[in-house]
Coordinates of C-alpha atoms and ligand atoms in Angstrom, one line a residue:
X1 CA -43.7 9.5 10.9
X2 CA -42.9 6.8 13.2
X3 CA -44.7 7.3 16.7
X4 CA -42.4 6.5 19.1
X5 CA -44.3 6.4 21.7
X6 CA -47.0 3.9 20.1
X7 CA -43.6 1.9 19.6
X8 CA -43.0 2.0 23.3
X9 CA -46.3 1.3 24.3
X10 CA -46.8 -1.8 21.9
X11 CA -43.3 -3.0 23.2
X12 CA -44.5 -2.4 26.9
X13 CA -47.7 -4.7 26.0
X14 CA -46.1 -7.4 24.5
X15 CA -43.1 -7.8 26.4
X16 CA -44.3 -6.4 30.3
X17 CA -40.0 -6.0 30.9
X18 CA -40.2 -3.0 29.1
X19 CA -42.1 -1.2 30.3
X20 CA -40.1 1.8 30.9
X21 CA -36.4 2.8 30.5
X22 CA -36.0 3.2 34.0
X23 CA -37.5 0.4 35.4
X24 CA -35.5 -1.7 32.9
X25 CA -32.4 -0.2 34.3
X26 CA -33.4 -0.9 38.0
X27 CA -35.7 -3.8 38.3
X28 CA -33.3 -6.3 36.5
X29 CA -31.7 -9.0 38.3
X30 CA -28.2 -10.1 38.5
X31 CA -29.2 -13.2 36.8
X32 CA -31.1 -11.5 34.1
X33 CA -28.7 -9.1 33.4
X34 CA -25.8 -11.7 32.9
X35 CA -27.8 -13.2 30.4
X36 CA -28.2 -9.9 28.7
X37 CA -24.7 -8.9 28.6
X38 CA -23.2 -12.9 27.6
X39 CA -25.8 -13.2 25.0
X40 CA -25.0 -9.8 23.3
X41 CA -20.8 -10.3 24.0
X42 CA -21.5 -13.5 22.5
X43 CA -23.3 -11.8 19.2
X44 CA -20.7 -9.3 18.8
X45 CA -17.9 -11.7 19.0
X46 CA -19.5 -13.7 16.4
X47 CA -20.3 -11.0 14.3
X48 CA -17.0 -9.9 14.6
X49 CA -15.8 -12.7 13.6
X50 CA -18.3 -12.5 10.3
X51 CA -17.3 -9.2 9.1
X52 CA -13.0 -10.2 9.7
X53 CA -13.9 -13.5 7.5
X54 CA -16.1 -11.6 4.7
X55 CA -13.6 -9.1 4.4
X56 CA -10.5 -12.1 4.0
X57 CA -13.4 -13.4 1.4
X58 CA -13.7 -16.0 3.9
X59 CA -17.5 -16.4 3.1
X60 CA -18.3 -19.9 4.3
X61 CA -16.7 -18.7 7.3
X62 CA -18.5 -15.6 7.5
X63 CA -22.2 -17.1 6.9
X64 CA -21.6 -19.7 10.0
X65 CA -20.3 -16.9 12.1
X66 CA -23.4 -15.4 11.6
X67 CA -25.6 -18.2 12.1
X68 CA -23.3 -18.8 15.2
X69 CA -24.2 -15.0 16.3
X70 CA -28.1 -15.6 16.2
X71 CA -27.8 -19.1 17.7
X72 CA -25.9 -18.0 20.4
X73 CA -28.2 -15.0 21.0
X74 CA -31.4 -16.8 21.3
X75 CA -31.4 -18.6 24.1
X76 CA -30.4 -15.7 26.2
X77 CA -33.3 -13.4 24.7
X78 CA -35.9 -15.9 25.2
X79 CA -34.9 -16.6 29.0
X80 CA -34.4 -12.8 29.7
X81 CA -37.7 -12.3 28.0
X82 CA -40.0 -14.6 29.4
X83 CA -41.0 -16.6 32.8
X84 CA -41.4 -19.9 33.5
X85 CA -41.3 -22.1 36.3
X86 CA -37.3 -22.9 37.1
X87 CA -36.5 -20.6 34.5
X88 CA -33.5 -19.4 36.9
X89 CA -32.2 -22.7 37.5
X90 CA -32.1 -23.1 33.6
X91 CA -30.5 -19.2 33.3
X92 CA -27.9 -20.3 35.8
X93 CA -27.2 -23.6 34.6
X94 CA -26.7 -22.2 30.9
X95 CA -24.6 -18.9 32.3
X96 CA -22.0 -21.7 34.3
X97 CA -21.7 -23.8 31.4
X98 CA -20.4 -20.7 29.1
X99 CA -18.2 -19.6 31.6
X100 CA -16.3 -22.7 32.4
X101 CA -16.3 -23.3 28.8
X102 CA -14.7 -20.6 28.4
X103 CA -12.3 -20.5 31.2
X104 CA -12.0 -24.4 30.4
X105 CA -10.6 -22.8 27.4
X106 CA -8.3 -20.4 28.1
X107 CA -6.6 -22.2 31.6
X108 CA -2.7 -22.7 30.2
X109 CA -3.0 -26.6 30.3
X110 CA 0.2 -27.4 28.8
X111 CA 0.9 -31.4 28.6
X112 CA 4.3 -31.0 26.9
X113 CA 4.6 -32.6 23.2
X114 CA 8.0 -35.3 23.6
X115 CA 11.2 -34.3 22.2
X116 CA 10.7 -30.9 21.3
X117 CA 13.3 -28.6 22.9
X118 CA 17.0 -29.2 23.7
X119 CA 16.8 -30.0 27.2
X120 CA 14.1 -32.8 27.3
X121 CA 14.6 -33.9 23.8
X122 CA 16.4 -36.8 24.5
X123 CA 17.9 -36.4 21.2
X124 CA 16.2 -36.7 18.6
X125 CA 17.0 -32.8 17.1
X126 CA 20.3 -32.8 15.5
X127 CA 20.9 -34.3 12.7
X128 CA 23.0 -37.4 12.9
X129 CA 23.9 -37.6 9.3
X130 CA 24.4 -34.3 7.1
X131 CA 22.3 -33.7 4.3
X132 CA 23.8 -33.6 0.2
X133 CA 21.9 -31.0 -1.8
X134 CA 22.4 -33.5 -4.8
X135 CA 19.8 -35.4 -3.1
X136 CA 17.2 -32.3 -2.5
X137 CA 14.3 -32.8 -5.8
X138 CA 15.7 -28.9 -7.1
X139 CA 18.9 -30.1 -8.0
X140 CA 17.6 -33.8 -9.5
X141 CA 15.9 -32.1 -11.6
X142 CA 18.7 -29.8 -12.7
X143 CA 20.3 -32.4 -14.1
X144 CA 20.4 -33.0 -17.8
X145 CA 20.2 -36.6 -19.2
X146 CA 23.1 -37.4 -21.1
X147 CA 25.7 -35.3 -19.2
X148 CA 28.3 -37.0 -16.9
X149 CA 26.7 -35.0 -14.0
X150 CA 23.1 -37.4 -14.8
X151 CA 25.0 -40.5 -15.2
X152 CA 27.0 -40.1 -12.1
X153 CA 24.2 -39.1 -9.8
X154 CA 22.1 -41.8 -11.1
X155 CA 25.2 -44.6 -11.3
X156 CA 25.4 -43.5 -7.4
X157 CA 21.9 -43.5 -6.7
X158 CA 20.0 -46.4 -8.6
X159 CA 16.8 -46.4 -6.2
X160 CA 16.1 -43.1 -7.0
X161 CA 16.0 -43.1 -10.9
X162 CA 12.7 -44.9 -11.5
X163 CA 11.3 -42.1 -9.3
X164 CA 12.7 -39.1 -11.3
X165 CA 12.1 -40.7 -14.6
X166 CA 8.5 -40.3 -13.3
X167 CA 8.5 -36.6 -12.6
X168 CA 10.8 -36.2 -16.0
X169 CA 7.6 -37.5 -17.7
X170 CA 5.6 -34.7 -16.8
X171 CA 5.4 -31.4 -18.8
X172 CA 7.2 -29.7 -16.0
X173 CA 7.9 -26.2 -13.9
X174 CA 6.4 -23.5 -16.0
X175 CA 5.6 -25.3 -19.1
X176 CA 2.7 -23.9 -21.1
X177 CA 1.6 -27.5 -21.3
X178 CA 1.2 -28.3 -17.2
X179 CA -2.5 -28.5 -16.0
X180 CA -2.3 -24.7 -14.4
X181 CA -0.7 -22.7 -17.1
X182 CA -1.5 -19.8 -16.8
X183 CA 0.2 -17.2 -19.4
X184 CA 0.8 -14.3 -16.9
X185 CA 1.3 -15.3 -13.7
X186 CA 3.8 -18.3 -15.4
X187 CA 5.5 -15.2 -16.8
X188 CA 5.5 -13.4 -14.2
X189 CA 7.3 -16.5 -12.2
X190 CA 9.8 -16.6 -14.8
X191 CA 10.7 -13.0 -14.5
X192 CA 10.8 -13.9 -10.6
X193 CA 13.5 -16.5 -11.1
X194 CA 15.4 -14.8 -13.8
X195 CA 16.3 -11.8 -11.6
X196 CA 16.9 -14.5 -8.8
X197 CA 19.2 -16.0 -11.5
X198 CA 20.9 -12.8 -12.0
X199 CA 21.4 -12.2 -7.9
X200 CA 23.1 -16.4 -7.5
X201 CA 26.7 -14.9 -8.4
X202 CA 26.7 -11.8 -5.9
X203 CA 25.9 -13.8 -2.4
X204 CA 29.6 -13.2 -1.3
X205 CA 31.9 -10.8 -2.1
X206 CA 35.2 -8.7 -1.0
X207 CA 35.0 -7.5 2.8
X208 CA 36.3 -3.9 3.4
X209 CA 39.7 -3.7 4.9
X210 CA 39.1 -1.9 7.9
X211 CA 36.9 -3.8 10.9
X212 CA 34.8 -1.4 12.8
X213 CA 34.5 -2.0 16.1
X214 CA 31.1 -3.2 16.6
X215 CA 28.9 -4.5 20.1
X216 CA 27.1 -7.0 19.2
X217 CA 23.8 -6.4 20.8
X218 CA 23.5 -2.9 19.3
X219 CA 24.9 -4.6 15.6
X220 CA 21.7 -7.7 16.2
X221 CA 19.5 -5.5 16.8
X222 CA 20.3 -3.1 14.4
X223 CA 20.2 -6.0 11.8
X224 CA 17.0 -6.9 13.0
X225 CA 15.0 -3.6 12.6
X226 CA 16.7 -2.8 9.5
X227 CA 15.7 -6.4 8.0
X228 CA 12.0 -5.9 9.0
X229 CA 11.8 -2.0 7.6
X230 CA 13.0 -3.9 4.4
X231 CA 9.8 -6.2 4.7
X232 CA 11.1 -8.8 6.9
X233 CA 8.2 -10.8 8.8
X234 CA 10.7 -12.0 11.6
X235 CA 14.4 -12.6 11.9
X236 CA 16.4 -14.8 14.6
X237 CA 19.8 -15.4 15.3
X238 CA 21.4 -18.7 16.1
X239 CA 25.4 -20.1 16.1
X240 CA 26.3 -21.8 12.4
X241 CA 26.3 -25.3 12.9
X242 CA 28.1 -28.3 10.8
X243 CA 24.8 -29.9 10.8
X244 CA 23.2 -26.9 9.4
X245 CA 25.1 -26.9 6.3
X246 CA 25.1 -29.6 3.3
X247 CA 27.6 -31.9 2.9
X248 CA 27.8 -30.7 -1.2
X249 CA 26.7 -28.3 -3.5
X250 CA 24.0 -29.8 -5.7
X251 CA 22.8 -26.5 -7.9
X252 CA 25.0 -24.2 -9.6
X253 CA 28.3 -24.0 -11.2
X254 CA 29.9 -25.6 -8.3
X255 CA 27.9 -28.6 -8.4
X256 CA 29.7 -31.5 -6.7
X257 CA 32.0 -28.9 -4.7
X258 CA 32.3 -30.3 -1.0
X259 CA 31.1 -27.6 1.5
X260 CA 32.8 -25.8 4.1
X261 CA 31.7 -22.5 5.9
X262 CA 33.2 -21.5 9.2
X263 CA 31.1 -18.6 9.8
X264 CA 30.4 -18.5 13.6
X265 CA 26.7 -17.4 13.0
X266 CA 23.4 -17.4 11.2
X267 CA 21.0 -14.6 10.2
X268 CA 17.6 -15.9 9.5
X269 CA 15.2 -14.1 8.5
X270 CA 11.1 -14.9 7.0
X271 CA 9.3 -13.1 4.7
X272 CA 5.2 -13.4 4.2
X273 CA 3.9 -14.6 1.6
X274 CA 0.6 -13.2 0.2
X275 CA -2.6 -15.0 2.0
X276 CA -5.0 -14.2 -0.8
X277 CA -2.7 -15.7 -3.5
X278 CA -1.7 -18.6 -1.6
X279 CA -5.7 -19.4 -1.1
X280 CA -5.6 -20.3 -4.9
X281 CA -3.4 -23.3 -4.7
X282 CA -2.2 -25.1 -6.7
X283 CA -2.8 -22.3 -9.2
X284 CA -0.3 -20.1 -11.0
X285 CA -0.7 -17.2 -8.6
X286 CA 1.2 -19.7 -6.1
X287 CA 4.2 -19.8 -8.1
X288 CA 4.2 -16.4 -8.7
X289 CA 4.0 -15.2 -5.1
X290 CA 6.7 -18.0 -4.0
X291 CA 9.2 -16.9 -6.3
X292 CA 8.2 -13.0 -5.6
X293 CA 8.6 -13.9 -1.9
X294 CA 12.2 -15.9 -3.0
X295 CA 13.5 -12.5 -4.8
X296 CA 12.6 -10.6 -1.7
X297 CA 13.9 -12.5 1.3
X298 CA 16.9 -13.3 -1.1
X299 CA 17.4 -9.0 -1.8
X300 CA 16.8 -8.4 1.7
X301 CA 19.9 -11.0 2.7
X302 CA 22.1 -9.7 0.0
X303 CA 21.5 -6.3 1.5
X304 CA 22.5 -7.9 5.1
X305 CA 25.4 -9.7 3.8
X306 CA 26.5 -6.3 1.3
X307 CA 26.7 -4.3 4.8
X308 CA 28.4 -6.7 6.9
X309 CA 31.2 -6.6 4.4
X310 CA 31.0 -2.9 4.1
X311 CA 31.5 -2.9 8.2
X312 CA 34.9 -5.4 7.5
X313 CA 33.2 -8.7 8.2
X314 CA 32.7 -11.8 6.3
X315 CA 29.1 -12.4 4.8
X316 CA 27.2 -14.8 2.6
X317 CA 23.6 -14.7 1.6
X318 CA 22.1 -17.6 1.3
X319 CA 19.1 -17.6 -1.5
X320 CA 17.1 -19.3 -3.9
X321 CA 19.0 -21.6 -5.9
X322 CA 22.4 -20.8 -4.0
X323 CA 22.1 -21.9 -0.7
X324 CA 24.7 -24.1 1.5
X325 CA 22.4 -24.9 4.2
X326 CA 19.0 -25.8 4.9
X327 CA 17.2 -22.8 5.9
X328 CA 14.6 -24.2 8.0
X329 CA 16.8 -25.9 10.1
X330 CA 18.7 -22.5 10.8
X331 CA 15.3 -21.0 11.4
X332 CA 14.0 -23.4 13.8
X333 CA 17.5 -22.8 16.1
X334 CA 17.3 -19.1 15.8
X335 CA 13.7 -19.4 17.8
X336 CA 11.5 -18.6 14.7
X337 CA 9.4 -21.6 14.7
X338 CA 9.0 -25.6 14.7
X339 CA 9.4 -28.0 11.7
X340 CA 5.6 -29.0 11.0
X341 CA 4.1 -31.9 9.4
X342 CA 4.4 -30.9 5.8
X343 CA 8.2 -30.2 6.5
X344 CA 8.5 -26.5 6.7
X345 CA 9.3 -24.4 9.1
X346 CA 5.7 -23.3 11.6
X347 CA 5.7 -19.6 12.6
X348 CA 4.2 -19.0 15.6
X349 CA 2.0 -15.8 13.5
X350 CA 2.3 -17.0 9.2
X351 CA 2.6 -21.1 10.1
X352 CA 4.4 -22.4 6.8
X353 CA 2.9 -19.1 4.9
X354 CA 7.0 -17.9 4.7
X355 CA 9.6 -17.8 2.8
X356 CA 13.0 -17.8 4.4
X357 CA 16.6 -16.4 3.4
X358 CA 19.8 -16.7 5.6
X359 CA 23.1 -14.6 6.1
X360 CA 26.2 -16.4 7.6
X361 CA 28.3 -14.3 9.2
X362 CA 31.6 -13.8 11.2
X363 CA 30.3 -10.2 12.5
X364 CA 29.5 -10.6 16.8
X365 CA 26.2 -11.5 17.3
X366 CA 23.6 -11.9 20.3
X367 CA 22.4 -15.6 19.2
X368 CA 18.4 -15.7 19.9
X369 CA 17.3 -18.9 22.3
X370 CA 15.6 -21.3 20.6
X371 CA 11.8 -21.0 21.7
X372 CA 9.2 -23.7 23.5
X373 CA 6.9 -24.6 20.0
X374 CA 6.1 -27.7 21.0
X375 CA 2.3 -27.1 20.9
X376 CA 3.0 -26.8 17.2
X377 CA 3.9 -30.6 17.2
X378 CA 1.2 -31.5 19.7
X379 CA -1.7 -29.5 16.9
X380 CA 0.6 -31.1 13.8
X381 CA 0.2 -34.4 15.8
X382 CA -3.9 -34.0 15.4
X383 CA -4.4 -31.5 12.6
X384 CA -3.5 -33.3 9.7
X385 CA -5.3 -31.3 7.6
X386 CA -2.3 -30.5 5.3
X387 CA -1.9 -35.0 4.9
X388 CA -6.1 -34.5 3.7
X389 CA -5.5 -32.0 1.3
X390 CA -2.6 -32.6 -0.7
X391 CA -3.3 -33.9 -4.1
X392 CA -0.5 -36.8 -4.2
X393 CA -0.7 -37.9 -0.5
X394 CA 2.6 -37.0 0.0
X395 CA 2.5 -36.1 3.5
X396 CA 2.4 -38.4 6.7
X397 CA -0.6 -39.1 8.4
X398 CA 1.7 -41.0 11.1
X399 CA 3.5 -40.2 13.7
X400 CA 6.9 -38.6 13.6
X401 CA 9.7 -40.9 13.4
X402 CA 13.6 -40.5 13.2
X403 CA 14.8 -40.2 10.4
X404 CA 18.7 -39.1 9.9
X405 CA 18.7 -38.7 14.2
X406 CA 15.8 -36.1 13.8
X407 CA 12.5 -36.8 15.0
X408 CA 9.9 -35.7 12.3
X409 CA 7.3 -36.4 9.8
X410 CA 8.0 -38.4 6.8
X411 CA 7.7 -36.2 3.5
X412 CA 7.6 -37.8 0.0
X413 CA 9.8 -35.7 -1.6
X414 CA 9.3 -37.4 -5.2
X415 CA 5.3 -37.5 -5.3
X416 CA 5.4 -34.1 -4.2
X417 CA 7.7 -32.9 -6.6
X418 CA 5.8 -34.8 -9.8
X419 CA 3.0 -33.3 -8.7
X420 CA 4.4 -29.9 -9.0
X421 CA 5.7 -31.0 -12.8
X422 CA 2.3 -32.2 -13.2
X423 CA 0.5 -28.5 -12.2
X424 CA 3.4 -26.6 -13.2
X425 CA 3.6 -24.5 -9.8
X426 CA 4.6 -25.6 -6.7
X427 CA 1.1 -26.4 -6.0
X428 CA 1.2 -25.0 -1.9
X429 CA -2.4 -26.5 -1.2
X430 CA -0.8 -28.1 2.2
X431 CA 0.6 -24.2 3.1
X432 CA -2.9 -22.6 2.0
X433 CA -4.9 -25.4 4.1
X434 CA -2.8 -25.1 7.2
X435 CA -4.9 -23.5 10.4
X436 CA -1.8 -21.6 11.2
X437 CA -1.6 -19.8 7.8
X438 CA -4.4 -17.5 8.6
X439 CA -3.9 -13.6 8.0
X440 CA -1.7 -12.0 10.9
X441 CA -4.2 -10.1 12.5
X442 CA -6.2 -9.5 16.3
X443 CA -9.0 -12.4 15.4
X444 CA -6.2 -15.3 14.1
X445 CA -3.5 -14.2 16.6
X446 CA -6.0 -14.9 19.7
X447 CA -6.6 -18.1 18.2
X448 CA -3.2 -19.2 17.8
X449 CA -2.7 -17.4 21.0
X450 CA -4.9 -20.2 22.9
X451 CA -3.7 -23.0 20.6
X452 CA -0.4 -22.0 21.9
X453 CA -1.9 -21.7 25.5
X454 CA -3.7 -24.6 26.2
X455 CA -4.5 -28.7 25.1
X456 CA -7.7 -28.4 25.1
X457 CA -8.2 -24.8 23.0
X458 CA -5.7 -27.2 20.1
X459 CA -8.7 -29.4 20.1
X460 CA -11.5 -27.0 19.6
X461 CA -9.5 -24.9 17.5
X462 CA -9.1 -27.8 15.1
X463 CA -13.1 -28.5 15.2
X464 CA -13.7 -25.1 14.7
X465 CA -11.1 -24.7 11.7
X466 CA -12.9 -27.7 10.1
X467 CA -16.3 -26.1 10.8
X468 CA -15.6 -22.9 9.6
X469 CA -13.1 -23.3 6.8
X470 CA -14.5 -27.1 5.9
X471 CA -11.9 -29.7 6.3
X472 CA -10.5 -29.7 2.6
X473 CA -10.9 -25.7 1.6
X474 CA -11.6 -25.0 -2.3
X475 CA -9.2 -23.7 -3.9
X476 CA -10.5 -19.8 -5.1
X477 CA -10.0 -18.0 -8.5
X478 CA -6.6 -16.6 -9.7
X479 CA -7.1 -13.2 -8.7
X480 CA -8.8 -11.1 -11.3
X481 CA -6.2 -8.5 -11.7
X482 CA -3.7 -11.4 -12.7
X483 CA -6.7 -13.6 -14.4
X484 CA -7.1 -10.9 -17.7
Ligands
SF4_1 S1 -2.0 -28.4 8.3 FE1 -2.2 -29.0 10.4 S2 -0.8 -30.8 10.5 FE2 -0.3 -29.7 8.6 S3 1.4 -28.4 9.2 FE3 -0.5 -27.2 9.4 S4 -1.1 -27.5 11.6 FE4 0.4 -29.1 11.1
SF4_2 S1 3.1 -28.9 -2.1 FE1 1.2 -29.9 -2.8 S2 1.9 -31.9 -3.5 FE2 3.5 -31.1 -2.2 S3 3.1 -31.8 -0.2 FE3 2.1 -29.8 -0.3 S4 0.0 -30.3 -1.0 FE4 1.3 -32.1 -1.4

């Protein structure tokens, strides 16, 4: 048996401190026990930090955490343990150097990004020129050579057929012969899309005769808590704009049709997409959780837009494959988030890791402010990480620039899109890469919390991103439920 007090005694003889339990408890100094108590905080935050990562299967992560939680420990132990001449000027130097580190860190030092909200934009946020959904790559590659639809688009717009002959070279969307085939979770993508197919014709429908009187803050928020029991992530509310919607239907039966919806407002609403399938991009589990989170955000905005016309009001849904607007854009006014580098829409808690769905609606609404996100363009303007890892080099490593009266990052829509005929999914590496896309919980929220907060936390968030999660992540293993 283990003799304690042997224990003690060898303790007491090799490190005189110890010599009892009480006289550790009344001898130590104020110095001594600061270092105590910031080395050990220091250890448990970093071990914390090593069990969150090992349980999101973050290991590299993980094993520098707890390299971090021994090499931050050490130098506290050894001065609290041992004496040696100026050893309280080095105990105090080290102690000040953590803690205005730290409150260095967490100070709100806010040097605005430019032309980021309304009322110091300067312009620079509406869209000067409207936007034709022939043009977006979806509907290009709808088209079927041969048919007067292909010849027209391509008679209109000669630049951009050399570029789509490209993609039209490649096996394709969900062909068994693109590089990440994958029999199962391709299926399973199909089956995704096939019920989305189904859902295209039902996104408006007959409004019930009788209007019930509604308020409209207890009808917004109604809507709101509704569409997060149905899985929502977040949803906003913003006035329809013209700018909003596209100029012409570019999918569909009604391909060509000019648009024109005077709905007064906009439901958006963003659904999360899985963290551990997105991790395996550019894999098939990508394309399979997209479309999943498609089908869902899509149900959830048929639901919305089936019970505003139950209530007598006009509703659309606006899903996959049937939309009139650009869904982003909606988002960003109805204060969900900013438009990022890689295009999409930057939630303050998901980043890009959403998918989104819109109602337009004539039912009164209480329209949601559009919120302050410019940090998200000051970290976009630094980060770059999504520009690193994508595998045609389709995003900007620039600056933003206007393009169609917007401020914004220059996307190549056409490499992008090749690529994804290449893989067969729409590859996502960008989303799965992006420091914002980390799970939604206490450990990522604090750090997007400061990132939010403070200049000089974006910079050492970004270092530490890079440190921990490597610059370019690997892509991980189709999970091995799907992988059979
Ligand atoms: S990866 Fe970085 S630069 Fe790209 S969208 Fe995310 S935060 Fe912005
Ligand atoms: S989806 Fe892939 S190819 Fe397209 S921009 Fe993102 S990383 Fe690049």
């Amino acid at each position: 048996m283990l003799n304690i007090f042997a224990l003690q005694q060898s303790i007491s003889a090799s490190f005189p401190k110890f010599q009892t339990l009480e006289k550790l408890l009344v001898q130590q100094s104020i110095v001594d026990i600061l270092l105590l108590g910031t080395g050990l905080i220091l250890f448990l935050v970093m071990f914390y930090v090593k069990i969150i990562s090992f349980s999101e299967k973050e290991y590299r992560a993980s094993g520098i955490a707890f390299i971090f939680s021994t090499i931050f420990f050490a130098p506290f132990l050894f001065l609290y343990l041992y004496d040696f001449p100026f050893k309280d000027i080095v105990s105090i130097s080290l102690l000040a150097i953590v803690y205005l580190s730290i409150i260095l860190l967490l100070l709100p030092i806010r040097p605005k990004a430019k032309a980021c909200l309304p009322d110091r934009q300067g312009g620079f946020q509406i869209p000067k020129e409207k936007h034709d959904e022939r043009n977006v790559m979806f509907s290009r590659n709808e088209l079927e050579p041969g048919t007067e639809q292909f010849d027209s688009y391509y008679s209109n717009n000669a630049d951009k057929k050399y570029l789509d002959d490209k993609f039209r070279e490649n096996p394709g969307l969900l062909s068994p012969d693109s590089s990440m085939y994958h029999p199962f979770s391709f299926a399973s993508a199909q089956a995704n899309l096939e019920v989305i197919e189904a859902l295209k014709p039902i996104v408006n429908g007959p409004v019930a005769e009788q209007e019930i009187d509604i308020e409209p803050s207890k009808i917004s928020n109604y809507l709101k808590t509704w569409s997060k029991k149905l899985g929502a992530h977040s949803v906003g509310i913003t006035e329809l704009k013209d700018y909003h919607l596209y100029t012409h239907k570019g999918r569909g039966d009604l391909y060509g049709k000019e648009i024109s919806n005077k709905q007064k407002y906009a439901i958006a609403i963003t659904i999360e997409m899985d963290n551990e399938m997105m991790q395996t991009a550019p894999k098939g589990s990508v394309v399979m959780e997209s479309t999943q989170q498609y089908l869902s955000s899509g149900t959830i905005a048929l639901q919305l837009a089936y019970f505003i016309r139950n209530l007598g009001y006009s509703a659309r849904a606006h899903i996959d494959g049937n939309y009139e607007l650009i869904c982003p854009l909606v988002a960003r006014d109805a204060g969900l988030g900013e438009i990022g580098r890689m295009g999409l829409l930057m939630t303050p808690k998901l980043g890009p890791r959403v998918r989104i769905a819109v109602i337009t609606t004539d039912i009164p609404l209480v329209i949601d402010k559009r919120k302050d996100f410019s940090s998200v363009i000051d970290f976009c303007g630094i980060c770059k990480k999504c520009a690193d890892v994508c595998p045609s080099s389709s995003i900007s490593f620039n600056q933003r620039e206007e393009i169609k009266g917007v401020l914004r990052w220059k996307i190549n829509h056409e490499s992008c899109f090749t690529y994804w005929c290449t893989s067969g999914t729409d590859c996502g590496r960008c989303m799965a890469a992006c420091p914002y896309a980390h799970p939604n919980n206490y450990m990522h929220n604090f750090i997007r919390w400061g990132i939010n907060n403070s200049y000089i936390f974006r910079r050492f968030a970004l270092y530490m991103d890079d440190l921990f999660y490597g610059r370019k992540p690997k892509s991980r293993n189709i999970p091995s439920w799907i992988d059979i």
